[in-house]
Amino acid sequence: SDFIKTGSTPFSIQDFQGNSLLSFSDNKATFKNEVVSEVSVTARFFNALSDRHLKTNINTIEDSVLPFITSTPVYTFNYKKDPTIPVIGIMAQDVLDKNINDFNLVKKNGNGYYEIKESKMIYILWKAVQEQQKQIEALQARLEGEVNGEAND
């Protein structure tokens, strides 16, 4: 079958005969010698370099991310290039309008279109779950107090 190989270009995938299947160079992806604007990659997992020894200026997020999550609509839509495939997602412009963009979640690509760094959104959702868990635990403690006849202010 196909063999993955990195070459002297920024990144390429080649078959056993050395034919280029997929390459990334100069802000464009080429699949079997045809420039594409969308690339789908399937893998068992993706790794992100995350060793504490490689980082500086490490801070926890103190501000709530829940207002960002609850005020950013999730849409269903179709891309104009392939209107038959339904897609779910958010709009980059909706993220730009929020102060959360201090995390550089949105950028403009070489064609002038906005892109969202979706992999970074995982950590915002992670933080939102932590916040909601604290709220749940506080409500559980309050409910247990009321059930046990304790007065709450």
C-alpha positions as a LaTeX table, in Angstrom:
\begin{tabular}{lrrr}
\hline
Residue & $x$ (\AA) & $y$ (\AA) & $z$ (\AA) \\
\hline
Ser1 & 0.00 & 0.00 & 0.00 \\
Asp2 & 1.13 & 3.60 & 0.48 \\
Phe3 & 4.17 & 4.65 & 2.45 \\
Ile4 & 4.47 & 7.89 & 4.42 \\
Lys5 & 7.68 & 9.79 & 3.94 \\
Thr6 & 8.83 & 13.30 & 4.73 \\
Gly7 & 10.96 & 14.92 & 2.10 \\
Ser8 & 12.90 & 18.11 & 1.52 \\
Thr9 & 9.66 & 20.02 & 0.88 \\
Pro10 & 7.80 & 21.09 & 4.04 \\
Phe11 & 5.79 & 17.86 & 4.00 \\
Ser12 & 4.91 & 15.15 & 1.52 \\
Ile13 & 3.37 & 11.70 & 1.40 \\
Gln14 & 4.56 & 9.38 & $-1.34$ \\
Asp15 & 3.73 & 5.88 & $-2.52$ \\
Phe16 & 6.33 & 3.09 & $-2.77$ \\
Gln17 & 7.31 & 4.20 & $-6.27$ \\
Gly18 & 8.12 & 7.73 & $-5.02$ \\
Asn19 & 5.10 & 9.34 & $-6.64$ \\
Ser20 & 3.82 & 12.32 & $-4.68$ \\
Leu21 & 0.36 & 11.69 & $-3.30$ \\
Leu22 & 0.05 & 14.70 & $-1.00$ \\
Ser23 & 2.35 & 17.63 & $-0.36$ \\
Phe24 & 2.16 & 20.90 & 1.54 \\
Ser25 & 4.19 & 23.84 & 0.31 \\
Asp26 & 3.75 & 27.61 & 0.03 \\
Asn27 & 0.35 & 27.66 & 1.79 \\
Lys28 & $-1.18$ & 25.15 & $-0.62$ \\
Ala29 & $-1.89$ & 21.47 & $-0.55$ \\
Thr30 & $-1.38$ & 19.35 & $-3.64$ \\
Phe31 & $-3.08$ & 15.97 & $-3.95$ \\
Lys32 & $-1.93$ & 13.79 & $-6.85$ \\
Asn33 & $-0.61$ & 16.90 & $-8.67$ \\
Glu34 & $-3.86$ & 18.87 & $-8.25$ \\
Val35 & $-3.97$ & 21.90 & $-5.94$ \\
Val36 & $-6.73$ & 21.51 & $-3.34$ \\
Ser37 & $-8.13$ & 23.86 & $-0.74$ \\
Glu38 & $-9.38$ & 21.15 & 1.60 \\
Val39 & $-7.46$ & 18.15 & 2.83 \\
Ser40 & $-8.91$ & 15.32 & 4.89 \\
Val41 & $-6.44$ & 13.35 & 6.99 \\
Thr42 & $-7.39$ & 10.12 & 8.70 \\
Ala43 & $-5.13$ & 8.73 & 11.38 \\
Arg44 & $-5.35$ & 6.68 & 14.55 \\
Phe45 & $-4.24$ & 9.68 & 16.59 \\
Phe46 & $-2.54$ & 13.06 & 16.37 \\
Asn47 & 0.12 & 14.19 & 18.82 \\
Ala48 & 0.71 & 17.74 & 19.99 \\
Leu49 & 4.03 & 18.65 & 21.54 \\
Ser50 & 3.10 & 19.58 & 25.12 \\
Asp51 & 6.09 & 19.02 & 27.42 \\
Arg52 & 6.27 & 21.52 & 30.30 \\
His53 & 10.05 & 21.77 & 29.77 \\
Leu54 & 9.44 & 23.42 & 26.39 \\
Lys55 & 7.13 & 26.13 & 27.72 \\
Thr56 & 7.48 & 29.46 & 29.45 \\
Asn57 & 5.05 & 32.03 & 30.88 \\
Ile58 & 2.67 & 29.25 & 32.01 \\
Asn59 & $-0.57$ & 30.56 & 33.51 \\
Thr60 & $-3.96$ & 29.06 & 34.26 \\
Ile61 & $-6.99$ & 30.68 & 32.67 \\
Glu62 & $-8.81$ & 32.52 & 35.42 \\
Asp63 & $-11.57$ & 34.12 & 33.33 \\
Ser64 & $-14.68$ & 32.13 & 32.54 \\
Val65 & $-14.93$ & 30.69 & 29.04 \\
Leu66 & $-18.62$ & 29.83 & 29.45 \\
Pro67 & $-19.84$ & 33.18 & 28.02 \\
Phe68 & $-17.80$ & 32.47 & 24.87 \\
Ile69 & $-19.18$ & 28.95 & 24.58 \\
Thr70 & $-22.80$ & 29.91 & 25.24 \\
Ser71 & $-22.78$ & 32.97 & 22.96 \\
Thr72 & $-21.10$ & 31.37 & 19.93 \\
Pro73 & $-23.71$ & 29.76 & 17.67 \\
Val74 & $-23.18$ & 26.32 & 16.21 \\
Tyr75 & $-24.46$ & 26.04 & 12.65 \\
Thr76 & $-25.24$ & 23.44 & 10.05 \\
Phe77 & $-24.24$ & 24.50 & 6.56 \\
Asn78 & $-22.84$ & 23.40 & 3.21 \\
Tyr79 & $-19.68$ & 24.57 & 1.54 \\
Lys80 & $-20.33$ & 26.26 & $-1.80$ \\
Lys81 & $-17.82$ & 23.97 & $-3.52$ \\
Asp82 & $-19.69$ & 20.85 & $-2.36$ \\
Pro83 & $-23.29$ & 21.77 & $-1.47$ \\
Thr84 & $-24.38$ & 18.14 & $-1.11$ \\
Ile85 & $-22.40$ & 17.39 & 2.07 \\
Pro86 & $-23.90$ & 18.73 & 5.33 \\
Val87 & $-21.39$ & 20.18 & 7.78 \\
Ile88 & $-21.62$ & 21.31 & 11.43 \\
Gly89 & $-19.39$ & 24.04 & 12.86 \\
Ile90 & $-18.95$ & 27.62 & 13.93 \\
Met91 & $-18.08$ & 30.73 & 11.92 \\
Ala92 & $-14.67$ & 32.32 & 12.28 \\
Gln93 & $-16.23$ & 35.79 & 12.22 \\
Asp94 & $-18.29$ & 34.88 & 15.32 \\
Val95 & $-15.06$ & 34.01 & 17.14 \\
Leu96 & $-13.33$ & 37.22 & 15.99 \\
Asp97 & $-16.09$ & 39.24 & 17.65 \\
Lys98 & $-15.24$ & 37.78 & 21.07 \\
Asn99 & $-12.35$ & 38.69 & 23.39 \\
Ile100 & $-11.34$ & 35.02 & 23.42 \\
Asn101 & $-9.29$ & 35.62 & 20.26 \\
Asp102 & $-6.36$ & 36.51 & 22.53 \\
Phe103 & $-5.65$ & 32.79 & 22.08 \\
Asn104 & $-5.14$ & 33.28 & 18.32 \\
Leu105 & $-7.95$ & 30.94 & 17.38 \\
Val106 & $-8.64$ & 32.66 & 14.07 \\
Lys107 & $-6.32$ & 33.68 & 11.27 \\
Lys108 & $-6.68$ & 34.76 & 7.67 \\
Asn109 & $-5.22$ & 32.35 & 5.14 \\
Gly110 & $-3.32$ & 33.24 & 1.96 \\
Asn111 & $-6.60$ & 33.46 & 0.02 \\
Gly112 & $-8.07$ & 36.02 & 2.44 \\
Tyr113 & $-10.48$ & 33.59 & 4.11 \\
Tyr114 & $-10.69$ & 33.09 & 7.86 \\
Glu115 & $-9.60$ & 29.79 & 9.40 \\
Ile116 & $-10.27$ & 28.48 & 12.91 \\
Lys117 & $-7.63$ & 26.52 & 14.79 \\
Glu118 & $-10.13$ & 23.85 & 15.85 \\
Ser119 & $-7.55$ & 21.81 & 17.75 \\
Lys120 & $-7.14$ & 24.74 & 20.17 \\
Met121 & $-10.89$ & 24.80 & 20.78 \\
Ile122 & $-10.55$ & 21.52 & 22.68 \\
Tyr123 & $-8.83$ & 23.32 & 25.55 \\
Ile124 & $-11.53$ & 25.98 & 25.74 \\
Leu125 & $-14.13$ & 23.23 & 25.93 \\
Trp126 & $-12.01$ & 21.45 & 28.57 \\
Lys127 & $-11.98$ & 24.64 & 30.66 \\
Ala128 & $-15.76$ & 25.00 & 30.20 \\
Val129 & $-16.33$ & 21.46 & 31.49 \\
Gln130 & $-14.17$ & 22.26 & 34.55 \\
Glu131 & $-16.25$ & 25.39 & 35.23 \\
Gln132 & $-19.51$ & 23.52 & 34.83 \\
Gln133 & $-18.30$ & 20.73 & 37.11 \\
Lys134 & $-17.65$ & 23.28 & 39.87 \\
Gln135 & $-21.16$ & 24.65 & 39.35 \\
Ile136 & $-22.64$ & 21.14 & 39.51 \\
Glu137 & $-20.76$ & 20.31 & 42.71 \\
Ala138 & $-21.89$ & 23.58 & 44.34 \\
Leu139 & $-25.51$ & 22.84 & 43.39 \\
Gln140 & $-25.22$ & 19.26 & 44.67 \\
Ala141 & $-23.86$ & 20.49 & 48.01 \\
Arg142 & $-26.66$ & 23.06 & 48.25 \\
Leu143 & $-29.30$ & 20.44 & 47.41 \\
Glu144 & $-27.87$ & 17.99 & 49.95 \\
Gly145 & $-27.97$ & 20.77 & 52.55 \\
Glu146 & $-31.62$ & 21.47 & 51.79 \\
Val147 & $-32.49$ & 17.77 & 51.92 \\
Asn148 & $-30.77$ & 17.45 & 55.31 \\
Gly149 & $-32.74$ & 20.47 & 56.60 \\
Glu150 & $-29.82$ & 22.89 & 56.69 \\
Ala151 & $-30.70$ & 26.51 & 56.07 \\
Asn152 & $-29.11$ & 28.18 & 53.06 \\
Asp153 & $-28.78$ & 31.89 & 52.60 \\
\hline
\end{tabular}
